[in-house]
Coordinates of C-alpha atoms in Angstrom, one line a residue:
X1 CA 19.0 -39.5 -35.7
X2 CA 20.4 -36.7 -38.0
X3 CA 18.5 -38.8 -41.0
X4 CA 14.9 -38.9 -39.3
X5 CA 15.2 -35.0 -38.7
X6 CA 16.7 -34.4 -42.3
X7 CA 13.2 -36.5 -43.3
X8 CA 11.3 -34.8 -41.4
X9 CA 12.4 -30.9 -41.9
X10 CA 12.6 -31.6 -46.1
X11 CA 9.1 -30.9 -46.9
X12 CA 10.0 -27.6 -45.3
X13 CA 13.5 -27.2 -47.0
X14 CA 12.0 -28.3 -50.5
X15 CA 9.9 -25.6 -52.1
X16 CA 7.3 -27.3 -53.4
X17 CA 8.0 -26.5 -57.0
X18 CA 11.0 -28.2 -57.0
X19 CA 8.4 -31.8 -56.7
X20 CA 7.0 -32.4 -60.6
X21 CA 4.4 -35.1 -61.0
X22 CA 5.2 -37.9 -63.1
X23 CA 2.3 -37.7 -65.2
X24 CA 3.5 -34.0 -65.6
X25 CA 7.0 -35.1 -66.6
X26 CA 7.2 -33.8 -70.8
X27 CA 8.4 -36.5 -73.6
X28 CA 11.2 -34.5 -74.2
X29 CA 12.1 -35.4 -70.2
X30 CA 12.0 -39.0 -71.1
X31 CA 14.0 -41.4 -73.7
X32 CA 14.6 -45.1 -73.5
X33 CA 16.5 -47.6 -76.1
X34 CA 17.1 -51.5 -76.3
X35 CA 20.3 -52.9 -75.0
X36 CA 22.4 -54.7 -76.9
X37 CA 21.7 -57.3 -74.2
X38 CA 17.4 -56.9 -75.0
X39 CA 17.5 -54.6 -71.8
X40 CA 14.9 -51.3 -71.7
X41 CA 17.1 -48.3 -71.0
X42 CA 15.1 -45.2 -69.7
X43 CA 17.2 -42.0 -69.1
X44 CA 15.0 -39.1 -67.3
X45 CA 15.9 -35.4 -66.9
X46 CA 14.8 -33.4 -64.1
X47 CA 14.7 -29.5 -64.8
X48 CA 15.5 -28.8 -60.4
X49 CA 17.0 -30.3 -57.7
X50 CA 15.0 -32.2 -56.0
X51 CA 17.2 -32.7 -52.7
X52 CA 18.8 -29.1 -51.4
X53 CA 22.0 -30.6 -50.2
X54 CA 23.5 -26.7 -50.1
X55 CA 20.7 -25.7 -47.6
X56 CA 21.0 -29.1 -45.1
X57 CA 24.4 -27.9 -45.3
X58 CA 23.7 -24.6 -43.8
X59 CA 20.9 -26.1 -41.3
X60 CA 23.6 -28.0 -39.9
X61 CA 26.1 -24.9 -39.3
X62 CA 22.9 -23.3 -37.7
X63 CA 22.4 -26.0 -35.3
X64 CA 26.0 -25.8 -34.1
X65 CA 25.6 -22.4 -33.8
X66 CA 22.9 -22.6 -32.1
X67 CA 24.1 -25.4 -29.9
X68 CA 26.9 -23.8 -28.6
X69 CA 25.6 -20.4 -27.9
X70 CA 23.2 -22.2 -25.6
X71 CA 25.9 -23.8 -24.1
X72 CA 27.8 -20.4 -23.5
X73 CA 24.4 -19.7 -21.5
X74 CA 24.3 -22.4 -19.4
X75 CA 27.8 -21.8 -18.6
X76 CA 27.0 -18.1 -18.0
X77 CA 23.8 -19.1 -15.8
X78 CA 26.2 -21.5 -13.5
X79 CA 28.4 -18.4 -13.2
X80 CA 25.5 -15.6 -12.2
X81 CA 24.3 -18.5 -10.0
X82 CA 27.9 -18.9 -8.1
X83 CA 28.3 -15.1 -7.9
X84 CA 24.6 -14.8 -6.0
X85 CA 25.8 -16.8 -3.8
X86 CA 28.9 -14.5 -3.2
X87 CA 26.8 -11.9 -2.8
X88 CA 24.2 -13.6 -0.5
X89 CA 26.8 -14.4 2.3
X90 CA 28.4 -10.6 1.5
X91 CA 24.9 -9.5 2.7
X92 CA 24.6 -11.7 5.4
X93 CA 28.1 -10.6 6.6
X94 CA 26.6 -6.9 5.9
X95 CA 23.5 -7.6 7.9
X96 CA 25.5 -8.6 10.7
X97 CA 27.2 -5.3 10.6
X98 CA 24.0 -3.3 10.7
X99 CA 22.6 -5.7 13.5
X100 CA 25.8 -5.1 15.7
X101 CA 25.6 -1.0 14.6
X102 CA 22.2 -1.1 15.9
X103 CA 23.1 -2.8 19.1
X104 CA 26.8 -0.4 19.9
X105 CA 26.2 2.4 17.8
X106 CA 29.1 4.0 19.2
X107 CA 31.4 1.8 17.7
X108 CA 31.3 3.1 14.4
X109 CA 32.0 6.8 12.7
X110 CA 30.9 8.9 10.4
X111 CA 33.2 7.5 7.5
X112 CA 31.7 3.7 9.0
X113 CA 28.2 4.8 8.0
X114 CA 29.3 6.0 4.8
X115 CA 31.2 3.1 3.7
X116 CA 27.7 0.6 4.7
X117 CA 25.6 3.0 2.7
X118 CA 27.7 2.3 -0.4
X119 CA 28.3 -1.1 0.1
X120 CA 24.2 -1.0 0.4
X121 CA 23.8 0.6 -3.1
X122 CA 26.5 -1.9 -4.6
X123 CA 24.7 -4.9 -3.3
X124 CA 21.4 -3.6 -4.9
X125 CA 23.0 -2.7 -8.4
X126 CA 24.3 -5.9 -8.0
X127 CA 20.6 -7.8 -8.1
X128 CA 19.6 -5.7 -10.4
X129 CA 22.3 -6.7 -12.6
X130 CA 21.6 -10.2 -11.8
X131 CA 17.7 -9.4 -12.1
X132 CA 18.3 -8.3 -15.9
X133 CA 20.4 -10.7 -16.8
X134 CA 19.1 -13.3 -16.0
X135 CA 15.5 -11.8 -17.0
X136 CA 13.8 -13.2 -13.6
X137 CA 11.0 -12.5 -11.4
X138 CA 11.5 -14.8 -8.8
X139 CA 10.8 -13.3 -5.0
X140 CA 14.3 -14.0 -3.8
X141 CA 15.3 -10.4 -5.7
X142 CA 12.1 -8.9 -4.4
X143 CA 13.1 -10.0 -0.9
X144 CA 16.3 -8.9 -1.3
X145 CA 15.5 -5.1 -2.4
X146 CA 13.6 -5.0 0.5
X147 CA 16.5 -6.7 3.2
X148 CA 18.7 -4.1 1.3
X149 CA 16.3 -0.9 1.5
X150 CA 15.5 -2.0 5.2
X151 CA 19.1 -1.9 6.2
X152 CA 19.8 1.8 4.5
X153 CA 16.9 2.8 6.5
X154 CA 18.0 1.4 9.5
X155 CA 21.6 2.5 8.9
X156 CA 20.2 6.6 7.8
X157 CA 18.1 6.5 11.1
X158 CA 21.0 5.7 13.5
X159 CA 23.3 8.3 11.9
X160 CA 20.8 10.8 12.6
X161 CA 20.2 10.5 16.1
X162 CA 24.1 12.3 16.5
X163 CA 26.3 9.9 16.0
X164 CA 27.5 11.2 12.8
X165 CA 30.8 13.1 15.3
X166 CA 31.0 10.2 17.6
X167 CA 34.6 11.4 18.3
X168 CA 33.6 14.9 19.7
X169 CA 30.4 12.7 21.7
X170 CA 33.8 10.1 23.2
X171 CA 35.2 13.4 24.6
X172 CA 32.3 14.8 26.5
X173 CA 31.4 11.7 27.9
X174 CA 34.7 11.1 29.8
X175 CA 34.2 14.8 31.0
X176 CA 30.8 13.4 32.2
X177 CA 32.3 10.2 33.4
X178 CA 34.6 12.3 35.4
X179 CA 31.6 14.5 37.0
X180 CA 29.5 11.5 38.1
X181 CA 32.4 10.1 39.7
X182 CA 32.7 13.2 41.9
X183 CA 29.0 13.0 42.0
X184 CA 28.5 9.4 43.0
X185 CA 25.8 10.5 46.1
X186 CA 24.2 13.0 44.1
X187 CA 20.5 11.4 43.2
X188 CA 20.1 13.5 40.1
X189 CA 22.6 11.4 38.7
X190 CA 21.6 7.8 40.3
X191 CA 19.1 5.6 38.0
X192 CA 16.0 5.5 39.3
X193 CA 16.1 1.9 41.5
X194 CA 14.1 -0.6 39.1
X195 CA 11.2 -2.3 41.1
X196 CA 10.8 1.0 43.0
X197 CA 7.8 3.4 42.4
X198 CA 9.8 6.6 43.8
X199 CA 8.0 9.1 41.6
X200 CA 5.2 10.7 40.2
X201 CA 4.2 9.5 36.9
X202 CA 5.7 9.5 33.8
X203 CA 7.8 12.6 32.6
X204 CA 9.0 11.7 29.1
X205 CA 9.8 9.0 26.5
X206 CA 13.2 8.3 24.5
X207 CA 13.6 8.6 20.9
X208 CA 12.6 5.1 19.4
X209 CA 15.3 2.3 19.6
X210 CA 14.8 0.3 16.4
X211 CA 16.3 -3.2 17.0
X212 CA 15.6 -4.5 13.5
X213 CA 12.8 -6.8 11.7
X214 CA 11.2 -9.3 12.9
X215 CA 12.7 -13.2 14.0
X216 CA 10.9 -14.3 10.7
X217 CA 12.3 -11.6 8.5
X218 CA 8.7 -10.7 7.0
X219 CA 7.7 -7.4 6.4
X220 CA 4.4 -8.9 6.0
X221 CA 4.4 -9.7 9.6
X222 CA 2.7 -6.7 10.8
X223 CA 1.3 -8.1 14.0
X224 CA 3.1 -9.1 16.4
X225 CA 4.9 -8.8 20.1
X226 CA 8.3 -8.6 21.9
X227 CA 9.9 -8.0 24.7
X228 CA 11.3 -9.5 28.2
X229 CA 10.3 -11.8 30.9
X230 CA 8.5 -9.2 33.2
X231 CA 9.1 -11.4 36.3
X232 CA 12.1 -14.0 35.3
X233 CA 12.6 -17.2 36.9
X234 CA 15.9 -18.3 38.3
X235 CA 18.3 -18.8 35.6
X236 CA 16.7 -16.8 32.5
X237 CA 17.0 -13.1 33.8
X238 CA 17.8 -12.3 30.6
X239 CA 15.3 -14.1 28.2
X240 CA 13.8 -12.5 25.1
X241 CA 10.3 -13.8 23.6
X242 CA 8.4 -13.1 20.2
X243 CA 5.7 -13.9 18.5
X244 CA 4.4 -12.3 15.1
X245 CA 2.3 -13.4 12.0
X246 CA 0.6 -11.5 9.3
X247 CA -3.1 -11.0 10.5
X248 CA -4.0 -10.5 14.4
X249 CA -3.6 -14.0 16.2
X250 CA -0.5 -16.2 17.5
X251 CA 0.3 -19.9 16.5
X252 CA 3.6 -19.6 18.4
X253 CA 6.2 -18.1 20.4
X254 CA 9.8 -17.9 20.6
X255 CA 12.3 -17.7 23.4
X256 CA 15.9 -16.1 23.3
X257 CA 18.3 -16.8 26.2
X258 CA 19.6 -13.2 25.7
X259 CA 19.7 -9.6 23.8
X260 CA 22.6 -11.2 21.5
X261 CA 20.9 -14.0 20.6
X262 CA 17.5 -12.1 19.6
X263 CA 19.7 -10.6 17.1
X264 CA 21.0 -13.0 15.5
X265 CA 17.4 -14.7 15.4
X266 CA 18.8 -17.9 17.1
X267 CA 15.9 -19.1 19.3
X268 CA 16.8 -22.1 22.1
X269 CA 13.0 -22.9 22.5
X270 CA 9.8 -22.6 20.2
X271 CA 6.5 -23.2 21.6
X272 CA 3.5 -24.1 19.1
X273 CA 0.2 -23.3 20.7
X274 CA -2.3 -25.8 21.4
X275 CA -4.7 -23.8 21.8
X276 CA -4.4 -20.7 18.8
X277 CA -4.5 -17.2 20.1
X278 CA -5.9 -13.7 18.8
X279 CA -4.3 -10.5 19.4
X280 CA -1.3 -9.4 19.9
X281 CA -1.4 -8.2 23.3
X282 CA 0.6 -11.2 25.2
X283 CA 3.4 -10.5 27.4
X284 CA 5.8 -13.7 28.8
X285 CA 5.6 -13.0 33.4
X286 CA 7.1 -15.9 35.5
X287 CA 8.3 -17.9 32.2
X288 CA 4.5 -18.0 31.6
X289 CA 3.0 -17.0 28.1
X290 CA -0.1 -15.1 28.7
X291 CA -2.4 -14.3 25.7
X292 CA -6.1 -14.3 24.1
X293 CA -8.1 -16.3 22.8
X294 CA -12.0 -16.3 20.9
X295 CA -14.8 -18.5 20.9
X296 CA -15.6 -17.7 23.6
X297 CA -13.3 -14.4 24.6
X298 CA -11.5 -15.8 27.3
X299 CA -7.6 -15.6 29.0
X300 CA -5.2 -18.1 28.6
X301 CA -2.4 -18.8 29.6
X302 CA 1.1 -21.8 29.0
X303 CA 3.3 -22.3 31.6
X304 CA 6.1 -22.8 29.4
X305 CA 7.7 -25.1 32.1
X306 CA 5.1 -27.5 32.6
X307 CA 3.3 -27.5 29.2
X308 CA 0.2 -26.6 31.0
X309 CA -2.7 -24.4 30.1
X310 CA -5.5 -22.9 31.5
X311 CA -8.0 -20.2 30.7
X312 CA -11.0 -18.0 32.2
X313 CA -13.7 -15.9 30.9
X314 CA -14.4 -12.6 32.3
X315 CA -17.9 -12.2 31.4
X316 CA -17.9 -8.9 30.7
X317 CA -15.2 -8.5 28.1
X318 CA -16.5 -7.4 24.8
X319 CA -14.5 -9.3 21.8
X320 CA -16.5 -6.5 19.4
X321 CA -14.1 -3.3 21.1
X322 CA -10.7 -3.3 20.2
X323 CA -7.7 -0.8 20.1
X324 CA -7.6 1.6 16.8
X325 CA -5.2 0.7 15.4
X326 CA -6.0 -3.4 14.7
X327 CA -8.9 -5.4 15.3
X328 CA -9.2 -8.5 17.9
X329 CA -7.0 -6.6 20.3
X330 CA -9.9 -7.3 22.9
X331 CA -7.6 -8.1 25.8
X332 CA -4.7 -6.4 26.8
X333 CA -2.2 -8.2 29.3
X334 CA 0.3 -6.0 31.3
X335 CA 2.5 -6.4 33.7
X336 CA 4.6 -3.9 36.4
X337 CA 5.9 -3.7 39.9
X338 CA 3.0 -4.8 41.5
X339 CA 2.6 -7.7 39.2
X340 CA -0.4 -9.0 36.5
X341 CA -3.1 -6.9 35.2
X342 CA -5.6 -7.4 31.6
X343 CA -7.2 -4.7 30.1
X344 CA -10.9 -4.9 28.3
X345 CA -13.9 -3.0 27.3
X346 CA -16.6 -3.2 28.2
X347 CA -20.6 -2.8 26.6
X348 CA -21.6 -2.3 30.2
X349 CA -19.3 0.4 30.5
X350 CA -19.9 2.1 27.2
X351 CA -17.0 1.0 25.5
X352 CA -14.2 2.6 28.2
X353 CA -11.4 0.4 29.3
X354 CA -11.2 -1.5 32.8
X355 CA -8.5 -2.1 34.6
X356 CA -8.8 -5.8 36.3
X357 CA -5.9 -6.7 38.5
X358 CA -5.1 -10.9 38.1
X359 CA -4.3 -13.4 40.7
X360 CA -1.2 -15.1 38.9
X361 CA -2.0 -18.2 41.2
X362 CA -5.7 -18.7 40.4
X363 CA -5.8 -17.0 37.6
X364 CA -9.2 -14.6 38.1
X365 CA -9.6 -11.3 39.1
X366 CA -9.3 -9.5 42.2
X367 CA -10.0 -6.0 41.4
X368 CA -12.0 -4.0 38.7
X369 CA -11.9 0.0 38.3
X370 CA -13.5 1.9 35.3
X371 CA -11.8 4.2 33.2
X372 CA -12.6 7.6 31.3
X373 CA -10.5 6.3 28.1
X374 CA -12.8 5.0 25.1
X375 CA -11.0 2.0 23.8
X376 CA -11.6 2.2 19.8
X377 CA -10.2 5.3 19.9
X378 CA -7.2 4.3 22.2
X379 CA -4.1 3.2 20.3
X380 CA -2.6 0.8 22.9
X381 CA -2.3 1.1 26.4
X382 CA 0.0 -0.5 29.9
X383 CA 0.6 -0.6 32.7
X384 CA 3.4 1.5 35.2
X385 CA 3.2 1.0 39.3
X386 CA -0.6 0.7 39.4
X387 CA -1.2 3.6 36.8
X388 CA -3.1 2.7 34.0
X389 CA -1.3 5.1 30.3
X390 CA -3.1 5.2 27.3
X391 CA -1.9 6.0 23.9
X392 CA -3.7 7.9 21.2
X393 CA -2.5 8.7 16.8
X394 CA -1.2 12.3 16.8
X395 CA 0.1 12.2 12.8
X396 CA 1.8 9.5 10.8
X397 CA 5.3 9.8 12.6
X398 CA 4.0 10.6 16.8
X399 CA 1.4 9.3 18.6
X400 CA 0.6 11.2 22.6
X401 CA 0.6 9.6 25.8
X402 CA -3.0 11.6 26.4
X403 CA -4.8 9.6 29.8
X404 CA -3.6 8.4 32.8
X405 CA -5.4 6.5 35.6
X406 CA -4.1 5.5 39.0
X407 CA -5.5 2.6 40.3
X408 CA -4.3 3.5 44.5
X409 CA -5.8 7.2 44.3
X410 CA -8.9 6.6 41.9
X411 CA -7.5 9.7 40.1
X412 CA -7.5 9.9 36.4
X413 CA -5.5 12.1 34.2
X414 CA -5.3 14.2 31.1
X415 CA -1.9 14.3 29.4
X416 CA 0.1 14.9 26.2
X417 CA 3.9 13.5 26.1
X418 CA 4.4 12.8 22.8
X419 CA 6.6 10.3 21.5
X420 CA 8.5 9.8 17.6
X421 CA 6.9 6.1 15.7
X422 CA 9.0 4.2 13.6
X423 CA 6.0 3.1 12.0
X424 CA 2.6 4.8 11.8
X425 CA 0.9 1.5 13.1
X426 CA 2.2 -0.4 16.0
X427 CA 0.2 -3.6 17.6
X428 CA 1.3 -4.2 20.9
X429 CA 2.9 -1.8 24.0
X430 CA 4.0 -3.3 27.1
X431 CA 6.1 -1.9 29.8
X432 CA 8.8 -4.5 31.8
X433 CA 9.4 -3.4 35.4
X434 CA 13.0 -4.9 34.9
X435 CA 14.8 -2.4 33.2
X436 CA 11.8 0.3 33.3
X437 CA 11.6 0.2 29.2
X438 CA 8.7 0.2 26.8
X439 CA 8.6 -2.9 24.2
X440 CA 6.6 -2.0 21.0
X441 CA 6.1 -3.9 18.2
X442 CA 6.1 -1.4 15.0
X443 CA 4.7 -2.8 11.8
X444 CA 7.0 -5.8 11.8
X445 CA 9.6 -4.0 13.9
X446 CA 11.7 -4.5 17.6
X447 CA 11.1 -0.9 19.2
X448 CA 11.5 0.1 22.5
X449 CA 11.9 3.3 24.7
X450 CA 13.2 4.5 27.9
X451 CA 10.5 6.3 30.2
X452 CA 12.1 9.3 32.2
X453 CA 9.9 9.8 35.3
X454 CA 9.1 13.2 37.7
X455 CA 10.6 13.0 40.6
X456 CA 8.8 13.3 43.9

């Protein structure tokens, strides 16, 4: 082997003066004589070398130079690949941290949050260390920069909504433990009964509770919807659906026995649709998945018991009116005490929003009222105890609760409560009558918010 390489690299190693043609060899170059024996003697000088054996010698150190250098890289690359995987199960361990600071943030102080933001900026001089090194631009850094940068976000955000002296907040809440107990009958301090309408419309909404990123972990999954069972069967009181993809339809959905599980992503059942939807305005009532679907416009619905579907058209539905913020969002499904309700525009109605209340049994309408609230302009929109809120863009970080329409009273509203985004885009908004919470989904984001109602 080392002979048909040494043939083939000697043109190269020869220059080519040291080759002289024979018919360029001088006399002087040549003798010859007569052997005692009657043999012809030639003797020929040569004024070069024709074979560099000095510089074969020194290709050959090269090569084993060469050689084992790349051998020292391939031993380094084994160990950079051993040490990412350190560091990958370090972030999963990290990410389990965040997901259970998100969940009790009260467990943690000030010195906690600290000590996750370093650890953050370690983990990310870490890839970029590995990045460089190994001179890479595979997405498995990119997607790590952004699980990292997610995560500090996440972790900055909780901090701020004071927890940063969660030892001073401890104290006054036993005080305040101690006054409700001596307050038990007091009404002012009771939550509200769920499944009761014992007020007058909403008051206020809670500072945004960011759960974390969506059960794919795609940032690209912009739209998308979460939330609860609005009217549980027996047995799943606590189940947790989602659905999300990155442009406006659904393919799937995912169920969660409980909170817990939803954040640790660990789904018990996944449905594929049969029948593709579009939109992101589906909620999950009575273990049924109710959602929208084109060509035609029309309402479906699985019964995620049975495996069944069935749909209906509402003629006048326009599929070319949608919400502001995304297209396709032509039907909005909502649910509250008083059970199943869409929401559409309609050309007839000059683009406003109806209210249609649902049969759950037959599936069709039984009700229709007309609305002052122009639907392109509307950001999203649900439903609480008949009444019909509408949401419009403020600025990049609020948006307003601005309309109101109650469906018993025929009375309609103008408002402004204004409530903090996550996200300056969010693609579905859906109230659950079970624990009196709004579910948003937020540019790829869990969200929810408590609603604080006016007393009667």
């Amino acid at each position: 082997m080392m002979l048909q390489i040494l043939l083939l690299l000697l043109p190269a190693l020869v220059p080519s003066s040291a080759w002289i043609p024979v018919e360029d060899w001088g006399s002087g170059n040549v003798t010859a004589s007569v052997g005692g024996s009657g043999s012809c003697d030639c003797h020929v000088f040569l004024p070069d070398t024709t074979f560099p054996a000095d510089r074969v010698q020194l290709m050959q150190e090269v090569t084993r130079e060469l050689t084992l250098n790349v051998d020292i890289q391939i031993k380094k690359l084994g160990d950079f690949t051993g040490k990412l995987g350190v560091y990958l199960k370090d972030l999963a361990a990290l990410t389990d941290r965040v997901e259970v600071l998100e969940s009790s943030p009260d467990k943690y102080i000030k010195l906690d949050f600290e000590l996750l933001r370093i650890e953050l900026r370690e983990f990310e001089a870490l890839v970029t260390q590995l990045k460089d090194t190994l001179n890479s631009n595979s997405p498995l850094f990119d997607n790590l920069y952004i699980e990292i940068r997610n995560m500090t976000h996440i972790v900055n955000q909780l901090e701020s909504y004071d927890k940063s002296n969660l030892e001073v907040i401890r104290a006054e809440f036993a005080k305040l433990q101690k006054k409700l107990e001596e307050c038990q009958t007091d009404q002012d301090f009771l939550e509200p009964d769920v499944g009761n309408c014992n007020h007058t419309g909403i008051m206020s909404l809670s500072k945004p509770t960011v759960v974390q990123m969506n059960g794919n972990l795609a940032p690209s999954y912009v739209y998308g919807g979460w939330g609860r069972d609005s009217n549980p069967v027996r047995g799943q009181e606590t189940m947790y659906f989602y659905s999300g993809d990155d442009m406006p339809a659904s393919y799937y959905v995912y169920l969660y026995s409980n909170y817990k599980e939803l954040l640790q992503r660990t789904h018990f059942k996944r449905h594929d649709l049969t029948h593709d939807g579009m939109g992101n305005n589906y909620i999950v009532h009575g273990n049924t998945f109710y959602y929208q679907i084109n060509s035609p416009l029309r309402m479906m619905k699985l019964n995620m018991t049975s495996n069944q579907y069935e749909s209906r058209v509402i003629p006048a539905a326009s599929d070319l009116l949608s919400y502001n913020y995304y297209p396709y969002q032509s039907m909005d499904f909502a649910a509250d005490e008083s059970g199943l309700w869409v929401l559409y525009a309609s050309e007839a109605n000059n683009g406003l929003i109806v209210i249609a209340k649902l049969d759950e049994k037959s599936f069709g309408v039984v009700e229709e009222w007309n609305t002052g609230a122009y639907k392109q302009t509307t950001a999203n929109a649900f439903m609480i105890c008949e009444v019909m809120y509408a949401t419009r863009t403020v600025d990049l970080t609020t948006d307003e609760i601005f309309y109101s329409y109650n469906t018993r009273t025929g009375e309609e509203q103008h408002l402004s409560i204004p409530f903090t985004k996550f996200q300056e885009k969010y693609s579905s908004l859906s109230y659950n009558p079970q624990d009196r919470r709004l579910y948003m989904y937020n540019s790829g984001y869990y969200v929810s918010y408590g609603v604080k109602f006016r007393k009667e």
